[in-house]
């Protein structure tokens, strides 16, 4: 039986006001804020709970941003291009194909990237592995350059509403409980914290899919030689399943499913993992971290002993955020389903056309309509990131970092244009939004 206490009513100070407020500074949130700033004549605020930006791409150390292209066409571009261009100017900021190598079938080019597993095998697919610490630097510089007001170390805990219209949010910080008022709020929390607090309808995961049912705590290993590791873990002719056996044993040693991946440097690898826990549970989130802390040394020792290129591996660092893959999903004006994946929908309200993960289908694209980021009933609110309106299995295919970035760009532009027109996001002329996105370099059509 649950126990409750009563809290006394209080007055909450208005800390700031703006035209567009983005809550959550992860990949979707930073991109939404930049896209809003490109289109907004007023103030844009970005609110983040950690002391850095980038979310899972930085604090979560999910440093791969792959699958940006389909065939010879760059599909996820716009603000994403600026992320990569800024990172390329930093020493060891990224590893991955150059723009001019996109779509190449040249064996010499393919051999530079093929063994990383993310950049295509028969044709180069565009994408990068990032340095998570340099990405923090790049994103902070980017939002500063666009004049975005950023408040870090702020955890949203409620909304300011007038009936079914969001007017702002309430947050807790070292300065206490405060409010920020805004014309339009964009929920980029990943877990739908804002739209849930606002009373918007949403779906919860069944925790039966590989993404929604698994959490992670990524950690990095230094002192490795990825090129030698990749060359030697392949199964040999004497035992075609040798590699599978080694990885099965590695997961057995760890106590959970685990796999090393390449990074932006040959001497660093990141260790991804899949731990069956509920990312909406404080207890489960805590357990995920402690399970990995407990296993990390024996994992590293096993890798040193059994994998070439890992002989001198050591634990470099742990992610500062537990990896979360699936939680609340907004009930929107439209719903992203399997019909949106690898099928031409013929719709004229698309805000993103993104590549499928595998890229092997005849039509290797996913089509995302505007309505999947617009709540069914609540006004003054949009969402972007993995909590967009979608069925669970379809969300699993389309909730990766690159796709969150694409939705963030659309949401930011939509919010700014809605404010400029004095209308609600659901009333926005889709053609005007599409025109703004195209001007930012976003791909929308064949």
Coordinates of N, CA, C and O in Angstrom, one line a residue, residues 274-362:
X274 N 23.2 -4.5 -23.1 CA 21.7 -4.6 -23.1 C 21.3 -5.3 -21.8 O 21.5 -6.6 -21.7
X275 N 20.7 -4.6 -20.9 CA 20.4 -5.1 -19.6 C 18.8 -5.0 -19.5 O 18.3 -3.9 -19.5
X276 N 18.1 -6.1 -19.3 CA 16.7 -6.1 -19.2 C 16.2 -5.3 -18.0 O 16.1 -5.9 -16.9
X277 N 15.9 -4.1 -18.1 CA 15.4 -3.2 -17.1 C 14.4 -2.2 -17.6 O 14.4 -1.9 -18.8
X278 N 13.6 -1.7 -16.7 CA 12.6 -0.7 -17.1 C 13.2 0.7 -16.9 O 13.5 1.1 -15.7
X279 N 13.4 1.5 -17.9 CA 14.0 2.8 -17.8 C 13.1 3.8 -17.2 O 13.6 5.0 -16.9
X280 N 11.9 3.5 -16.8 CA 11.0 4.4 -16.1 C 11.0 4.1 -14.6 O 10.2 4.7 -13.8
X281 N 11.9 3.2 -14.2 CA 11.9 2.8 -12.7 C 13.3 3.3 -12.1 O 14.3 3.0 -12.7
X282 N 13.2 4.1 -11.1 CA 14.4 4.6 -10.4 C 15.2 3.4 -9.9 O 16.4 3.4 -10.1
X283 N 14.6 2.4 -9.4 CA 15.3 1.2 -8.9 C 16.0 0.5 -10.0 O 17.2 0.1 -9.9
X284 N 15.3 0.3 -11.2 CA 16.0 -0.4 -12.3 C 17.1 0.5 -12.9 O 18.1 -0.1 -13.3
X285 N 16.9 1.8 -13.0 CA 18.0 2.6 -13.5 C 19.3 2.5 -12.6 O 20.4 2.5 -13.1
X286 N 19.0 2.5 -11.3 CA 20.1 2.4 -10.4 C 20.8 1.0 -10.5 O 22.1 0.9 -10.6
X287 N 20.0 0.0 -10.6 CA 20.6 -1.4 -10.8 C 21.4 -1.5 -12.0 O 22.4 -2.2 -12.1
X288 N 20.9 -0.9 -13.1 CA 21.7 -1.0 -14.4 C 23.1 -0.5 -14.2 O 24.0 -1.2 -14.6
X289 N 23.2 0.7 -13.6 CA 24.6 1.2 -13.4 C 25.4 0.3 -12.5 O 26.6 0.0 -12.9
X290 N 24.9 -0.2 -11.4 CA 25.7 -1.0 -10.5 C 26.0 -2.3 -11.1 O 27.1 -2.9 -10.8
X291 N 25.1 -2.9 -11.9 CA 25.4 -4.2 -12.6 C 26.7 -4.0 -13.5 O 27.6 -4.8 -13.5
X292 N 26.7 -2.9 -14.2 CA 27.8 -2.7 -15.1 C 29.1 -2.4 -14.4 O 30.2 -2.9 -14.7
X293 N 29.0 -1.5 -13.3 CA 30.2 -1.2 -12.5 C 30.8 -2.5 -12.0 O 32.0 -2.7 -12.0
X294 N 29.9 -3.4 -11.5 CA 30.4 -4.7 -10.9 C 31.1 -5.6 -12.0 O 32.0 -6.3 -11.7
X295 N 30.6 -5.5 -13.2 CA 31.1 -6.5 -14.3 C 32.2 -5.9 -15.1 O 32.9 -6.7 -15.8
X296 N 32.5 -4.6 -15.1 CA 33.4 -4.0 -16.0 C 34.8 -4.5 -16.0 O 35.4 -4.8 -17.0
X297 N 35.3 -4.8 -14.8 CA 36.7 -5.3 -14.7 C 36.8 -6.7 -15.2 O 37.8 -7.0 -15.9
X298 N 35.9 -7.6 -14.9 CA 36.0 -8.9 -15.5 C 35.8 -9.0 -17.0 O 36.3 -9.8 -17.7
X299 N 34.9 -8.0 -17.5 CA 34.7 -7.9 -18.9 C 36.1 -7.5 -19.6 O 36.5 -8.1 -20.6
X300 N 36.7 -6.5 -19.0 CA 38.0 -6.0 -19.6 C 39.0 -7.1 -19.5 O 39.8 -7.3 -20.5
X301 N 39.1 -7.8 -18.4 CA 40.1 -8.9 -18.3 C 39.8 -10.0 -19.4 O 40.8 -10.5 -20.0
X302 N 38.6 -10.4 -19.6 CA 38.3 -11.4 -20.6 C 38.7 -10.9 -22.0 O 39.2 -11.6 -22.8
X303 N 38.4 -9.6 -22.3 CA 38.7 -9.1 -23.6 C 40.3 -9.1 -23.8 O 40.8 -9.4 -24.9
X304 N 41.0 -8.7 -22.7 CA 42.5 -8.7 -22.8 C 43.0 -10.1 -23.1 O 43.9 -10.3 -23.9
X305 N 42.4 -11.1 -22.5 CA 42.9 -12.5 -22.7 C 42.5 -13.2 -23.9 O 43.2 -14.1 -24.4
X306 N 41.4 -12.8 -24.5 CA 40.8 -13.6 -25.6 C 40.7 -12.8 -27.0 O 40.3 -13.5 -28.0
X307 N 40.9 -11.5 -27.0 CA 40.7 -10.8 -28.3 C 42.0 -10.1 -28.7 O 42.5 -9.3 -27.9
X308 N 42.5 -10.3 -29.9 CA 43.6 -9.6 -30.4 C 43.3 -8.1 -30.4 O 42.2 -7.7 -30.8
X309 N 44.4 -7.3 -30.1 CA 44.2 -5.9 -30.1 C 43.7 -5.3 -28.8 O 43.6 -4.1 -28.6
X310 N 43.3 -6.3 -27.9 CA 42.8 -5.9 -26.6 C 43.8 -6.1 -25.5 O 43.4 -6.0 -24.3
X311 N 45.0 -6.6 -25.8 CA 45.9 -7.0 -24.7 C 46.2 -6.0 -23.7 O 46.5 -6.3 -22.5
X312 N 46.2 -4.7 -24.1 CA 46.5 -3.6 -23.2 C 45.3 -2.8 -22.8 O 45.5 -1.6 -22.4
X313 N 44.1 -3.3 -23.0 CA 42.9 -2.6 -22.7 C 42.8 -2.2 -21.3 O 43.1 -3.0 -20.4
X314 N 42.3 -1.0 -21.0 CA 42.0 -0.6 -19.6 C 40.7 0.3 -19.7 O 40.3 0.8 -20.7
X315 N 40.0 0.3 -18.5 CA 38.8 1.1 -18.4 C 39.1 2.6 -18.5 O 39.8 3.1 -17.6
X316 N 38.6 3.3 -19.5 CA 38.9 4.7 -19.7 C 37.9 5.5 -18.9 O 38.3 6.4 -18.1
X317 N 36.6 5.3 -19.1 CA 35.6 6.0 -18.3 C 34.2 5.3 -18.5 O 34.1 4.5 -19.4
X318 N 33.3 5.7 -17.7 CA 31.9 5.2 -17.8 C 31.0 6.4 -18.3 O 31.3 7.6 -17.9
X319 N 30.0 6.1 -19.0 CA 29.0 7.1 -19.3 C 28.4 7.7 -18.1 O 28.2 7.0 -17.1
X320 N 28.1 9.0 -18.1 CA 27.5 9.7 -17.0 C 26.0 9.6 -17.0 O 25.3 10.0 -16.1
X321 N 25.4 9.0 -18.1 CA 24.0 8.7 -18.1 C 23.7 7.3 -18.4 O 24.4 6.7 -19.3
X322 N 22.7 6.7 -17.7 CA 22.3 5.4 -18.1 C 21.6 5.4 -19.4 O 20.7 6.3 -19.7
X323 N 21.9 4.5 -20.3 CA 21.3 4.4 -21.6 C 19.8 3.9 -21.5 O 19.5 2.9 -21.0
X324 N 18.9 4.7 -22.1 CA 17.5 4.4 -22.1 C 17.1 4.3 -23.6 O 17.4 5.1 -24.4
X325 N 16.2 3.3 -23.9 CA 15.9 3.0 -25.3 C 14.4 3.2 -25.6 O 14.1 3.4 -26.8
X326 N 13.5 3.0 -24.7 CA 12.1 3.1 -25.0 C 11.3 3.4 -23.8 O 11.4 2.7 -22.8
X327 N 10.4 4.3 -23.8 CA 9.4 4.6 -22.7 C 8.1 5.1 -23.2 O 7.5 4.5 -24.1
X328 N 7.7 6.3 -22.7 CA 6.4 6.9 -23.2 C 6.5 7.2 -24.7 O 7.5 7.7 -25.2
X329 N 5.4 7.1 -25.4 CA 5.2 7.5 -26.8 C 3.9 8.3 -26.9 O 2.9 7.8 -26.5
X330 N 4.1 9.5 -27.3 CA 2.9 10.4 -27.5 C 1.8 9.8 -28.3 O 2.1 9.1 -29.3
X331 N 0.6 10.1 -28.0 CA -0.5 9.8 -28.9 C -0.7 11.1 -29.7 O -1.2 12.1 -29.1
X332 N -0.3 11.1 -30.9 CA -0.4 12.3 -31.7 C -1.5 12.3 -32.7 O -2.3 11.4 -32.8
X333 N -1.5 13.4 -33.5 CA -2.5 13.6 -34.5 C -2.3 12.5 -35.6 O -3.3 12.0 -36.2
X334 N -1.1 12.0 -35.8 CA -0.8 10.9 -36.7 C 0.0 9.9 -35.9 O 0.6 10.2 -34.8
X335 N 0.1 8.7 -36.4 CA 0.9 7.6 -35.7 C 1.8 6.9 -36.7 O 1.4 6.5 -37.7
X336 N 3.1 6.9 -36.3 CA 4.1 6.2 -37.2 C 4.0 4.7 -37.0 O 4.0 4.2 -35.9
X337 N 3.8 4.0 -38.1 CA 3.6 2.6 -38.1 C 4.5 1.9 -39.1 O 5.3 2.5 -39.8
X338 N 4.4 0.6 -39.2 CA 5.2 -0.2 -40.1 C 5.0 0.2 -41.6 O 5.8 0.1 -42.4
X339 N 3.8 0.8 -41.8 CA 3.5 1.3 -43.2 C 4.3 2.4 -43.6 O 4.4 2.8 -44.8
X340 N 4.9 3.1 -42.6 CA 5.8 4.3 -42.9 C 7.3 3.8 -43.2 O 8.1 4.6 -43.6
X341 N 7.5 2.5 -43.0 CA 8.9 2.0 -43.2 C 9.0 1.2 -44.5 O 8.3 0.2 -44.7
X342 N 10.0 1.7 -45.3 CA 10.3 1.0 -46.6 C 9.1 1.0 -47.5 O 9.0 0.1 -48.4
X343 N 8.2 1.9 -47.4 CA 7.0 2.1 -48.3 C 6.9 3.5 -48.7 O 7.0 4.4 -47.8
X344 N 6.5 3.8 -49.9 CA 6.2 5.1 -50.3 C 4.7 5.4 -49.9 O 3.8 4.7 -50.3
X345 N 4.5 6.4 -49.0 CA 3.2 6.6 -48.5 C 2.4 7.5 -49.4 O 1.2 7.5 -49.4
X346 N 3.1 8.3 -50.3 CA 2.3 9.3 -51.1 C 1.8 10.5 -50.4 O 1.0 11.3 -50.9
X347 N 2.2 10.6 -49.1 CA 1.7 11.7 -48.3 C 2.4 13.0 -48.7 O 3.6 13.0 -49.1
X348 N 1.7 14.1 -48.5 CA 2.3 15.5 -48.8 C 2.6 16.3 -47.6 O 2.8 17.5 -47.6
X349 N 2.6 15.6 -46.4 CA 2.8 16.3 -45.1 C 4.1 15.8 -44.4 O 4.2 15.9 -43.2
X350 N 5.0 15.3 -45.2 CA 6.2 14.8 -44.6 C 7.2 15.9 -44.0 O 7.3 16.9 -44.7
X351 N 7.8 15.6 -42.9 CA 8.8 16.5 -42.3 C 10.1 15.9 -42.2 O 11.1 16.6 -42.0
X352 N 10.2 14.6 -42.5 CA 11.5 13.9 -42.6 C 11.4 12.6 -43.4 O 10.4 11.9 -43.3
X353 N 12.4 12.4 -44.3 CA 12.5 11.2 -45.0 C 13.9 10.7 -44.7 O 14.9 11.3 -45.0
X354 N 13.9 9.5 -44.0 CA 15.2 9.1 -43.4 C 15.5 7.6 -43.9 O 14.6 6.9 -44.2
X355 N 16.8 7.2 -43.9 CA 17.1 5.9 -44.3 C 16.7 4.8 -43.3 O 16.6 5.1 -42.1
X356 N 16.4 3.6 -43.8 CA 16.2 2.5 -42.9 C 17.5 2.1 -42.3 O 18.6 2.4 -42.8
X357 N 17.5 1.3 -41.2 CA 18.7 0.9 -40.6 C 19.5 0.0 -41.5 O 20.7 0.2 -41.6
X358 N 18.9 -1.0 -42.1 CA 19.6 -1.9 -42.9 C 20.0 -1.4 -44.3 O 21.1 -1.7 -44.8
X359 N 19.2 -0.6 -44.9 CA 19.4 0.0 -46.2 C 19.3 -1.0 -47.3 O 19.8 -0.7 -48.4
X360 N 18.7 -2.1 -47.1 CA 18.7 -3.2 -48.1 C 17.4 -3.3 -48.8 O 17.3 -4.0 -49.8
X361 N 16.3 -2.6 -48.4 CA 15.0 -2.7 -49.0 C 15.0 -2.0 -50.3 O 15.9 -1.2 -50.6
X362 N 14.0 -2.4 -51.2 CA 13.9 -1.7 -52.5 C 13.7 -0.2 -52.3 O 14.3 0.6 -53.0

